[in-house]
Coordinates of N, CA and C in Angstrom, one line a residue:
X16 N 0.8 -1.2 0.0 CA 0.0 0.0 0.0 C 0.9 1.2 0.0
X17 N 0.7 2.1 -0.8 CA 1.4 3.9 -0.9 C 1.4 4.4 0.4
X18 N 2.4 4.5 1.0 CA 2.8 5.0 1.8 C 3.5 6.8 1.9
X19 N 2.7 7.6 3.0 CA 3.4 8.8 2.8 C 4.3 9.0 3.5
X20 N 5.6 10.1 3.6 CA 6.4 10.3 4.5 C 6.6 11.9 4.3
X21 N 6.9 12.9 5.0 CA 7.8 13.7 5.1 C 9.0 13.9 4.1
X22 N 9.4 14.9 3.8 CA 10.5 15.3 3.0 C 11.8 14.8 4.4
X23 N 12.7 14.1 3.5 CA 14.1 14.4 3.8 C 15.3 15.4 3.4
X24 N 16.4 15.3 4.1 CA 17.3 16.2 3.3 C 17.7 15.8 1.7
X25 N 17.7 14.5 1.4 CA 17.9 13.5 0.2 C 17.2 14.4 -0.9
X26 N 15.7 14.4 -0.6 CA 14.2 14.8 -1.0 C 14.9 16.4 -1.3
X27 N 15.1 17.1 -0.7 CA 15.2 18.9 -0.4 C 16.7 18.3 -1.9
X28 N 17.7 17.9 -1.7 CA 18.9 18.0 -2.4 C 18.1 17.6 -4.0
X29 N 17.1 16.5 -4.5 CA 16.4 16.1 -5.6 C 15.7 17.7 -6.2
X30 N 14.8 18.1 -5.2 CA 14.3 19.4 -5.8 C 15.2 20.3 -6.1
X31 N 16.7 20.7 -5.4 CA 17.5 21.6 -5.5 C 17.7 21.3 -7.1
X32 N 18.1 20.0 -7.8 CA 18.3 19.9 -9.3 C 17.6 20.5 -10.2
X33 N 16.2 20.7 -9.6 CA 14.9 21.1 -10.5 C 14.9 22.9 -10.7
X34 N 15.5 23.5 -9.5 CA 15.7 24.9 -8.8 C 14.4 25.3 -7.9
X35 N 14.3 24.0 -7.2 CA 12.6 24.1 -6.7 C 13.3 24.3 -4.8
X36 N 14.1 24.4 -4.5 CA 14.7 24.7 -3.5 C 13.7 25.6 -2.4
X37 N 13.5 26.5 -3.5 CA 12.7 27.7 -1.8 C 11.0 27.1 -2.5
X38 N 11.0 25.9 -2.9 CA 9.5 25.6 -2.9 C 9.3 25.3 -1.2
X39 N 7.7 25.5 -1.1 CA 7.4 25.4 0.7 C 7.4 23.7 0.7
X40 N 8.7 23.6 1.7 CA 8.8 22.1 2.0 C 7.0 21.3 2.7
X41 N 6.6 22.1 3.4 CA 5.4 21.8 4.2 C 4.1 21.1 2.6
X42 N 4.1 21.7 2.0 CA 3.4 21.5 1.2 C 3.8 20.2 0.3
X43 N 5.0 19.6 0.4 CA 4.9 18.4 -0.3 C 5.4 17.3 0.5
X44 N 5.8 16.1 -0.2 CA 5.2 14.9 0.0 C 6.0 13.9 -0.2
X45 N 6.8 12.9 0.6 CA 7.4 11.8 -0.4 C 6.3 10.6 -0.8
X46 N 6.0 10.2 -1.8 CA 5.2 8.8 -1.8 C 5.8 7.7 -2.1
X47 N 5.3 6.9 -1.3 CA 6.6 5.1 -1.6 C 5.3 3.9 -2.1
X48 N 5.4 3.6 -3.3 CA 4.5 2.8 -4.0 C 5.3 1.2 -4.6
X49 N 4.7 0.3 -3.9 CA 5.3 -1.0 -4.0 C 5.1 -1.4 -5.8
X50 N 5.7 -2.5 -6.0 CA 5.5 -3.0 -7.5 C 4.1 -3.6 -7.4
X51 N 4.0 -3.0 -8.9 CA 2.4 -3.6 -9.1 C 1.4 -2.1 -9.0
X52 N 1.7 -1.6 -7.9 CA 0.7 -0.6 -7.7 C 0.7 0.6 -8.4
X53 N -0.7 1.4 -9.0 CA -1.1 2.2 -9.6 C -0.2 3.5 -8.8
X54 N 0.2 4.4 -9.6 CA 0.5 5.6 -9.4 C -0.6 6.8 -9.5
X55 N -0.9 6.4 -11.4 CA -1.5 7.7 -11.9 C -2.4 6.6 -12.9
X56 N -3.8 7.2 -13.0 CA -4.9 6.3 -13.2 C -5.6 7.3 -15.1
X57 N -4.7 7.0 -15.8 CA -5.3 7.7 -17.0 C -7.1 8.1 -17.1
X58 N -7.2 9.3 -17.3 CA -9.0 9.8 -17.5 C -9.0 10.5 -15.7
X59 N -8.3 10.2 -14.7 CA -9.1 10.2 -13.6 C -7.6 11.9 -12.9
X60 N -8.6 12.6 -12.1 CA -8.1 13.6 -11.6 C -6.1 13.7 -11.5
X61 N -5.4 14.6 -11.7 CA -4.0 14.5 -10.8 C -4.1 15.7 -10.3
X62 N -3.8 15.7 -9.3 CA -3.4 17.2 -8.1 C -2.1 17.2 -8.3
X63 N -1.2 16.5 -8.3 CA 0.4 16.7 -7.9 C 1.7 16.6 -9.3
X64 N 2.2 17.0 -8.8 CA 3.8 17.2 -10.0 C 4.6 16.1 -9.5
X65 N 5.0 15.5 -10.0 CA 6.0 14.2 -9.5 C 7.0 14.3 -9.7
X66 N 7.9 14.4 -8.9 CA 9.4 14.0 -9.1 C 10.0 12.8 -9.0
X67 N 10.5 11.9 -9.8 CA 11.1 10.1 -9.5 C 12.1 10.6 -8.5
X68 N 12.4 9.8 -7.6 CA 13.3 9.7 -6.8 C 14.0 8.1 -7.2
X69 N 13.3 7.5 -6.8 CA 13.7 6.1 -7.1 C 13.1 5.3 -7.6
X70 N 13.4 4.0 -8.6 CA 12.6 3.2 -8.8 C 12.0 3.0 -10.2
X71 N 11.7 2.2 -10.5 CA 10.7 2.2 -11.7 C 9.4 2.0 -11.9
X72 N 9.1 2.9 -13.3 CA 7.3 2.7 -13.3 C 6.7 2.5 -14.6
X73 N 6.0 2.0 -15.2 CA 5.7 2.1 -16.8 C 4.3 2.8 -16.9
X74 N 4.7 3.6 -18.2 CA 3.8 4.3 -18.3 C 3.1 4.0 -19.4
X75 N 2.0 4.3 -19.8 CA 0.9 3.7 -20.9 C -0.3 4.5 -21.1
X76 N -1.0 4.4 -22.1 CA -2.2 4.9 -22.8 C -2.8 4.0 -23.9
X77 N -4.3 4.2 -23.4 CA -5.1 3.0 -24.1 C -5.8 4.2 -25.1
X78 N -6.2 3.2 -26.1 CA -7.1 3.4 -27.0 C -8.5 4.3 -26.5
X79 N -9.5 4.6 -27.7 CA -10.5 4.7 -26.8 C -11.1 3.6 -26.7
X80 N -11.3 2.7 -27.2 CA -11.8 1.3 -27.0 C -11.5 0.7 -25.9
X81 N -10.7 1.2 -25.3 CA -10.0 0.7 -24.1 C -9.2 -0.2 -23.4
X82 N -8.7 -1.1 -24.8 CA -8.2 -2.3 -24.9 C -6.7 -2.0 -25.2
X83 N -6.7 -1.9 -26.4 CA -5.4 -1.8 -26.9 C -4.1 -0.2 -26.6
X84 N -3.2 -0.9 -26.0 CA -1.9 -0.1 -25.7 C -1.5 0.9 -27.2
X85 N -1.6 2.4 -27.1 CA -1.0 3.0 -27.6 C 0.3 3.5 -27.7
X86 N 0.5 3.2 -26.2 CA 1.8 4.2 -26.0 C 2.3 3.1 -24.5
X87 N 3.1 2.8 -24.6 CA 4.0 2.2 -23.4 C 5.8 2.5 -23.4
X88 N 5.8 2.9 -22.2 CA 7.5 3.1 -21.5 C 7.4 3.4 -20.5
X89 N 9.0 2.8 -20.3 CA 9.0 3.1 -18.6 C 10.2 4.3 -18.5
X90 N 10.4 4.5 -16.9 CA 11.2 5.8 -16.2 C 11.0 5.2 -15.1
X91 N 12.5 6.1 -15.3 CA 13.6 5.7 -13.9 C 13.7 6.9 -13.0
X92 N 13.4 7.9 -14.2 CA 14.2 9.5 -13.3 C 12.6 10.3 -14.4
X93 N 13.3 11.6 -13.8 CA 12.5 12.9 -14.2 C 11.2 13.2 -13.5
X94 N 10.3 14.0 -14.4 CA 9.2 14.4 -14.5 C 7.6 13.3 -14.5
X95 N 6.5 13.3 -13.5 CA 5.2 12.6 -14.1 C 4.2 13.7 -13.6
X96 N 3.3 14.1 -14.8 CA 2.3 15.2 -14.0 C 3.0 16.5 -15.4
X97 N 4.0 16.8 -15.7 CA 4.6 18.1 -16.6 C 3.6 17.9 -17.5
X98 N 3.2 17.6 -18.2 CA 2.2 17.4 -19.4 C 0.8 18.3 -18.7
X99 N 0.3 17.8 -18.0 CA -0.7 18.2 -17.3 C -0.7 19.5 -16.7
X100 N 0.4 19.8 -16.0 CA 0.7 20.7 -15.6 C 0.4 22.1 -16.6
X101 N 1.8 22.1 -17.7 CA 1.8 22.6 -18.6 C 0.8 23.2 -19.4
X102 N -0.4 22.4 -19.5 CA -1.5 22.0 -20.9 C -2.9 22.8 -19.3
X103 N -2.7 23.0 -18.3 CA -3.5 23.0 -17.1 C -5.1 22.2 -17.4
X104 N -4.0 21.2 -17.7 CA -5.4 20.0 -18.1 C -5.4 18.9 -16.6
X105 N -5.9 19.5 -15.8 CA -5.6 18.4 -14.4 C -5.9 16.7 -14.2
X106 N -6.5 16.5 -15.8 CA -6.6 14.9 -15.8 C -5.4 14.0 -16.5
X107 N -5.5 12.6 -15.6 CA -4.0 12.2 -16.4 C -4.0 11.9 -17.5
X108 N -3.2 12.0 -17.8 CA -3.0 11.5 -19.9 C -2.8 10.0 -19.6
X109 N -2.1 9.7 -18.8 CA -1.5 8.2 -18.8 C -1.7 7.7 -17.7
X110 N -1.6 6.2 -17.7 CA -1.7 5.5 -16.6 C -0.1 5.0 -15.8
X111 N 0.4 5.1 -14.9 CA 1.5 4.8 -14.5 C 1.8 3.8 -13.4
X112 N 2.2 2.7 -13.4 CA 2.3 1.9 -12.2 C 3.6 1.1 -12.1
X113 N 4.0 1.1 -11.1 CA 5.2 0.9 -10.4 C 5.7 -0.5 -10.5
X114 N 6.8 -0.7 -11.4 CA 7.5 -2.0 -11.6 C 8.3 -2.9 -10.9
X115 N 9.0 -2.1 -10.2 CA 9.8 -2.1 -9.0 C 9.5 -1.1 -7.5
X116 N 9.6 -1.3 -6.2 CA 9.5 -0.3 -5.6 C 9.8 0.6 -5.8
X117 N 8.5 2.0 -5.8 CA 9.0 3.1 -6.4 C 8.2 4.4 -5.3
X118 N 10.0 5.6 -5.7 CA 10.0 6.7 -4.4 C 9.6 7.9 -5.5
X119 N 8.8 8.6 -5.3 CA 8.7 10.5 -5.9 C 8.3 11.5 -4.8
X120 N 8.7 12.2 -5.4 CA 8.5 13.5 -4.3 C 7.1 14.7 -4.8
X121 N 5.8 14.3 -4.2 CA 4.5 15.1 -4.9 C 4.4 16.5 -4.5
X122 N 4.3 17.2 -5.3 CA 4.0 18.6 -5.1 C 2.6 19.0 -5.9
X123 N 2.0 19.9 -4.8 CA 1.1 19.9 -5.3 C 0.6 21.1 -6.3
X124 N -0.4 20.7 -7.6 CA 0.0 21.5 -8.6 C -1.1 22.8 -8.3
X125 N -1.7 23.0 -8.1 CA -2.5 24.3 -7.2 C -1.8 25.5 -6.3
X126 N -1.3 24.8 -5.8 CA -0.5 25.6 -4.5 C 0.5 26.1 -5.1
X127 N 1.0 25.2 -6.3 CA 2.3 25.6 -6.2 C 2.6 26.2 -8.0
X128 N 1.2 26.1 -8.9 CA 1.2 26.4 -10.2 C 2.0 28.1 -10.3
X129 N 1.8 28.9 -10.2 CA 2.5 29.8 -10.3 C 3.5 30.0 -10.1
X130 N 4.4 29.3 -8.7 CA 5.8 29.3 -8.8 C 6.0 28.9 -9.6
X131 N 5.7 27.5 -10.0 CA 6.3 26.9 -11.1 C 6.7 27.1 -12.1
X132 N 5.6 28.1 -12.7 CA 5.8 28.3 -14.3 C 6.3 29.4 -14.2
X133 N 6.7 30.2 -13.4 CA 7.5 31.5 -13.6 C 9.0 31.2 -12.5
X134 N 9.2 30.0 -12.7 CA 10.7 29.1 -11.9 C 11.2 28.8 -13.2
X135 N 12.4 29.9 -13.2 CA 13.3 29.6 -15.6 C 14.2 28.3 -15.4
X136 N 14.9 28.3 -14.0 CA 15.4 27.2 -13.9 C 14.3 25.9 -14.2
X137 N 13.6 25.7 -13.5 CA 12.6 24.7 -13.6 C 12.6 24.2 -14.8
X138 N 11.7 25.4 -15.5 CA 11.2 25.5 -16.8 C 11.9 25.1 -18.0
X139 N 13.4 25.6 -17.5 CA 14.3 24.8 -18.6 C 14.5 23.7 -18.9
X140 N 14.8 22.9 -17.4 CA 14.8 21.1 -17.1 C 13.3 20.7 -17.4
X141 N 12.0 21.2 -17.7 CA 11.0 20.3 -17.7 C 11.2 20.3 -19.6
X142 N 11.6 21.3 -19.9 CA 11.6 21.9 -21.3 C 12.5 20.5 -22.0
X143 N 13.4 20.3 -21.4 CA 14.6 19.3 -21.6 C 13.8 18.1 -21.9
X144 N 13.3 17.6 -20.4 CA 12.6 16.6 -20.0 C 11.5 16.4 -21.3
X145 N 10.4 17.1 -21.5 CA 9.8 17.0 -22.7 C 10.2 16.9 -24.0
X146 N 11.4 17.4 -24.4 CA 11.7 16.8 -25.3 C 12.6 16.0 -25.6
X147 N 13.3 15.5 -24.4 CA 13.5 14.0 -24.4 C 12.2 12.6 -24.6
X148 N 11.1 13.6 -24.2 CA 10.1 12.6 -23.9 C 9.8 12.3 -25.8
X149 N 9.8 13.7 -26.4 CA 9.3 13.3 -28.0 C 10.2 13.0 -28.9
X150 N 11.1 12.9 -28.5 CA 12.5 12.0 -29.5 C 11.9 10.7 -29.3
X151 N 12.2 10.4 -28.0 CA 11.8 8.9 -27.4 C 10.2 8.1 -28.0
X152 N 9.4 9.2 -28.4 CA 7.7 8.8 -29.1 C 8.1 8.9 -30.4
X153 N 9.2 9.6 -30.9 CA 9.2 9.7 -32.3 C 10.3 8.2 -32.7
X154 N 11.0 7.8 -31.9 CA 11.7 6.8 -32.3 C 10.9 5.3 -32.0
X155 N 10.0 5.1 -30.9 CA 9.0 4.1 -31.1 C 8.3 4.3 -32.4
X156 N 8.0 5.6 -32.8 CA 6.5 5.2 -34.2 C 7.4 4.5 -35.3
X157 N 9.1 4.9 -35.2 CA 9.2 4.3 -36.2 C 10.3 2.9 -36.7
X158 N 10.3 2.8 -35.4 CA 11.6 1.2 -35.0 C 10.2 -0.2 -35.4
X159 N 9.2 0.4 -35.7 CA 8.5 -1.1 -35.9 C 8.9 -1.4 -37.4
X160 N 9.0 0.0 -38.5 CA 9.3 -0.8 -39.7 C 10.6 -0.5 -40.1
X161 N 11.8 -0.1 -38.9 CA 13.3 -0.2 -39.4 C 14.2 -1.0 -38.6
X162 N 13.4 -2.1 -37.8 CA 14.1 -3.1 -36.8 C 13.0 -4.2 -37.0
X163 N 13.8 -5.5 -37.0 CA 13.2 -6.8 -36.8 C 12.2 -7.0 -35.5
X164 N 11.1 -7.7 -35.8 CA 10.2 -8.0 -34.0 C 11.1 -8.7 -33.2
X165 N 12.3 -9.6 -33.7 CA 13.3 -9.9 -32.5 C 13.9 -9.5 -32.1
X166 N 14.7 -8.2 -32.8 CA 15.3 -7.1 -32.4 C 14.3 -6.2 -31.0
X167 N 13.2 -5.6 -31.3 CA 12.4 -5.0 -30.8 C 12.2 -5.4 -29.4
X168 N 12.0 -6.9 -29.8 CA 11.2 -7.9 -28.8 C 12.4 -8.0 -27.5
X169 N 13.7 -7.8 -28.4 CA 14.9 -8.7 -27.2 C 15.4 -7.0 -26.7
X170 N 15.2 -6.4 -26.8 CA 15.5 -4.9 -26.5 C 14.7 -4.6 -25.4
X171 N 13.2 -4.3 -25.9 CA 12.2 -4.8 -25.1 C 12.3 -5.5 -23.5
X172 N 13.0 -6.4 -23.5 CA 12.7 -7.3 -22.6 C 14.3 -6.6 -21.3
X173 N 15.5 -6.5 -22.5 CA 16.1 -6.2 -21.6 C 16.1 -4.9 -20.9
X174 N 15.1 -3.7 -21.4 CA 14.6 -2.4 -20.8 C 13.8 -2.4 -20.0
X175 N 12.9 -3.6 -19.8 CA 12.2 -3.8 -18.9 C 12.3 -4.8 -17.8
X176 N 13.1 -5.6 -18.0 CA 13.5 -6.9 -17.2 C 13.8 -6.5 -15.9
X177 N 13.8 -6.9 -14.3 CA 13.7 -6.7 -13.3 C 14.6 -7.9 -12.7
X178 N 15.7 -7.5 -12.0 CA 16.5 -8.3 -11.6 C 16.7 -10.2 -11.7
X179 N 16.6 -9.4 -13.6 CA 17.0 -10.5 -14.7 C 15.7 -11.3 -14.6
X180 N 14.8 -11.2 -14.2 CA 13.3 -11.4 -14.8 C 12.4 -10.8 -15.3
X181 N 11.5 -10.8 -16.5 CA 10.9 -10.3 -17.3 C 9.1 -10.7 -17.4
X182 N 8.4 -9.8 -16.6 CA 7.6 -10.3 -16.1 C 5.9 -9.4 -16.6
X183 N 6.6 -8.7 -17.9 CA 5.4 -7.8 -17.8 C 4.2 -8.5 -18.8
X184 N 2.8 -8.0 -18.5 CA 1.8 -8.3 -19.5 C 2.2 -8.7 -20.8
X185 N 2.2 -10.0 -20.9 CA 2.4 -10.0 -22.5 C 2.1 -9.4 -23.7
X186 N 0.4 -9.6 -23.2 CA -0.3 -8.3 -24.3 C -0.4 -6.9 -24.3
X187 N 0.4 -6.8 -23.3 CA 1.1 -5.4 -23.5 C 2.2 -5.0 -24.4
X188 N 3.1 -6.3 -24.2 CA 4.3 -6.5 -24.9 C 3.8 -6.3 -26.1
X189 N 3.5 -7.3 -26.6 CA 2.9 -7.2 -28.1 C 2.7 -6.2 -28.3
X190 N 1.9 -5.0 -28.0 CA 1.1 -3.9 -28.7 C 2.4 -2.8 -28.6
X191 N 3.4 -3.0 -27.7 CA 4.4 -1.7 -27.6 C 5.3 -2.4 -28.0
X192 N 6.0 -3.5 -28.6 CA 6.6 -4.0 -29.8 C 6.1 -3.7 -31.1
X193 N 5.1 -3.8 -31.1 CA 4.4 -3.4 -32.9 C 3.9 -4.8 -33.5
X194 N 3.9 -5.5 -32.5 CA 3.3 -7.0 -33.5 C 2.3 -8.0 -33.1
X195 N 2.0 -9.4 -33.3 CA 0.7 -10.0 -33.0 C 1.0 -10.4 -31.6
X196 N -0.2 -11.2 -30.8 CA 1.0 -11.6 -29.8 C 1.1 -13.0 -30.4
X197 N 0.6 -13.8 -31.3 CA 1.3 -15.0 -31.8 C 2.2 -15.2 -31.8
X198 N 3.1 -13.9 -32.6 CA 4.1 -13.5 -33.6 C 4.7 -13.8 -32.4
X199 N 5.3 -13.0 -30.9 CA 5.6 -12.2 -30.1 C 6.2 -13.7 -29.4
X200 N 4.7 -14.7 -28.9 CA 4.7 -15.5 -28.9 C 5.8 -17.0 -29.1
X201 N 6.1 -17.1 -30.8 CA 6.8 -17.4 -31.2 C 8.0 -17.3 -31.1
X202 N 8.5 -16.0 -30.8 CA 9.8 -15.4 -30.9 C 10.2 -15.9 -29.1
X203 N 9.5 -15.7 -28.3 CA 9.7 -15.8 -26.5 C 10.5 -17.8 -26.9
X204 N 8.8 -18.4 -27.4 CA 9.8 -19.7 -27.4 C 10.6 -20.1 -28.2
X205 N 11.5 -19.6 -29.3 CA 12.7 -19.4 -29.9 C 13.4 -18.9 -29.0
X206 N 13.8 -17.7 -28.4 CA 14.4 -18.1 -26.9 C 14.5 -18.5 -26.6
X207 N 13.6 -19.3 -25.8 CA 13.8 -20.5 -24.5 C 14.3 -21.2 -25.3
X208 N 13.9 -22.1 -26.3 CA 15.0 -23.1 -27.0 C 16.4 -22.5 -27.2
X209 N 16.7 -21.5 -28.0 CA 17.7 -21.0 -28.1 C 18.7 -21.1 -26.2
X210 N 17.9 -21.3 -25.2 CA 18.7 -20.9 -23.9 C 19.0 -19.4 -23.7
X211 N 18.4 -18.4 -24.1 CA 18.8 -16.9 -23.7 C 17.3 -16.9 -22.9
X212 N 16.3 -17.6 -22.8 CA 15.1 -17.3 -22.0 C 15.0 -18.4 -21.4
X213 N 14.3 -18.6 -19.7 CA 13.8 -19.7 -19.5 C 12.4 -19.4 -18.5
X214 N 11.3 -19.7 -19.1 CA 10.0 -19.7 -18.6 C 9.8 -20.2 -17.5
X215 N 9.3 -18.8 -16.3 CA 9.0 -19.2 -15.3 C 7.6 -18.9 -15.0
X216 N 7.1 -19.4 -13.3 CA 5.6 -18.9 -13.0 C 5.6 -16.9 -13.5
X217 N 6.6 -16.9 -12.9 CA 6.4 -15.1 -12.8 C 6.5 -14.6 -13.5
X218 N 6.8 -15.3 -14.5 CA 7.5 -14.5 -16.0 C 8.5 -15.6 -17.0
X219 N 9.9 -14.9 -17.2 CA 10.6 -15.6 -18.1 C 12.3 -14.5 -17.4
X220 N 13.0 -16.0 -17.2 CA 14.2 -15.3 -16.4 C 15.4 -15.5 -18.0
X221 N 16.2 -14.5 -17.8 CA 16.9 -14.3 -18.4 C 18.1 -15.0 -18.1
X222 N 18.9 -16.2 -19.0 CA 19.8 -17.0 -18.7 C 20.9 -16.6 -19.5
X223 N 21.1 -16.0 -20.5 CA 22.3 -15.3 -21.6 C 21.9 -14.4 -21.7
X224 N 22.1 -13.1 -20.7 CA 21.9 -11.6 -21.2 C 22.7 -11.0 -22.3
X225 N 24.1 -11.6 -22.4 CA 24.6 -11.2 -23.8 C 24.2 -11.5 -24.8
X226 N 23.6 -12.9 -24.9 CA 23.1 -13.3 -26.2 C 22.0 -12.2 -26.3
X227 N 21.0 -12.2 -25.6 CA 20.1 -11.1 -25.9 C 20.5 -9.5 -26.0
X228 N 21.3 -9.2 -25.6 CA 22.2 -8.2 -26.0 C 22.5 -7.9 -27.3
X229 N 22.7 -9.0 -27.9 CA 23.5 -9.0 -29.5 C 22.5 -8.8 -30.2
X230 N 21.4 -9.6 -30.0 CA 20.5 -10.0 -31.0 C 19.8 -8.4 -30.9
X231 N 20.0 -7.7 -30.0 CA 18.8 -6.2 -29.8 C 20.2 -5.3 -29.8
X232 N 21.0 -5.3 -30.1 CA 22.0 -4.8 -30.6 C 22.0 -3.4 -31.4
X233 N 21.3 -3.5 -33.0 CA 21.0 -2.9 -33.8 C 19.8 -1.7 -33.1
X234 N 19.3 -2.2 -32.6 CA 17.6 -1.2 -31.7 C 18.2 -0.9 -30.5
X235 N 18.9 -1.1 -29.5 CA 19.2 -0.4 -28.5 C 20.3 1.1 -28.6

């Protein structure tokens, strides 16, 4: 369960990067969210600016159909909420949930909207952050038709893999690789035979990370 805490000095030294320093410490928040658990619930309210402290989380956007994954990746570091922020669209764009135990530091976007956007330091690093974020959407739209699904697939697994286990929704996989999950499918058990994968309850543990290295070589 999400647990809150108080800012640390750690916390105060993370904001100093952003130039959020004389932000009112009272007003924000560390939150500590186990793997598995929801962060940020796409369609549904956000109040807060996030800063990663630690940990990982994947992020994603459905269809309107509500099925199918348009957009999936994960983060380690930066910004969740800038988009929102920015656009003062206070609903999330995306859904975010924690891969690994994961630390951010919430500020809240009300209280604290005006500093923010008139903070140049800030505004430069989110400016950054953002467009790291659209290189990164511009090179997914187009690695599905200039990289092999095994390339993708073995890339994939090692960006997401979790102390050498690889455990995410499959049919997510599929949809943020670019292909069927038959296809996807097929390629997992060509691994395992090949010995670079071996299927477990939890997932599929990774037994040659170089071999999978090579083969995603060209896409990483």
């Amino acid at each position: 369960m999400m647990q809150r805490k108080p800012l640390s000095d750690q916390h105060c030294v993370k904001l100093a990067e952003y130039g959020l320093q004389a932000i009112p410490l009272d007003s924000c928040v560390c939150l500590k969210f186990h793997a598995g658990e929801t962060i940020l619930q796409e369609g549904m309210p956000i109040t807060y600016l996030f800063v990663v402290v630690s940990g990982s989380a994947k992020v994603c956007s459905t269809a309107r159909n509500g099925k199918n994954l348009v957009l999936c990746y994960y983060i380690c570091e930066g910004l969740m909420g800038d988009l929102e922020l920015m656009t003062d669209t206070y609903i999330a764009t995306t859904s975010i949930v924690a891969v690994t135990d994961f630390e951010c530091i919430a500020i809240p976007f009300q209280r604290n909207a005006l500093y923010l956007k008139s903070n140049v330091r800030f505004l430069n690093r989110l400016g950054s952050e953002l467009a790291l974020k659209l290189i990164r959407s511009s090179q997914n739209f187009v690695s599905a038709s200039l990289y092999s699904g095994e390339e993708r697939l073995c890339a994939y697994i090692l960006q997401t893999s979790h102390n050498g286990i690889f455990s995410d929704i499959l049919t997510d996989t599929a949809c943020s690789v670019g292909m069927s999950y038959r296809h996807m499918f097929r390629l997992l058990n060509r691994l395992c035979e090949e010995g670079v994968l071996e299927k477990r309850e939890n997932g599929y543990r990774i037994l040659d990370r170089e071999s999978l290295a090579e083969k995603a070589t060209e896409f990483l």
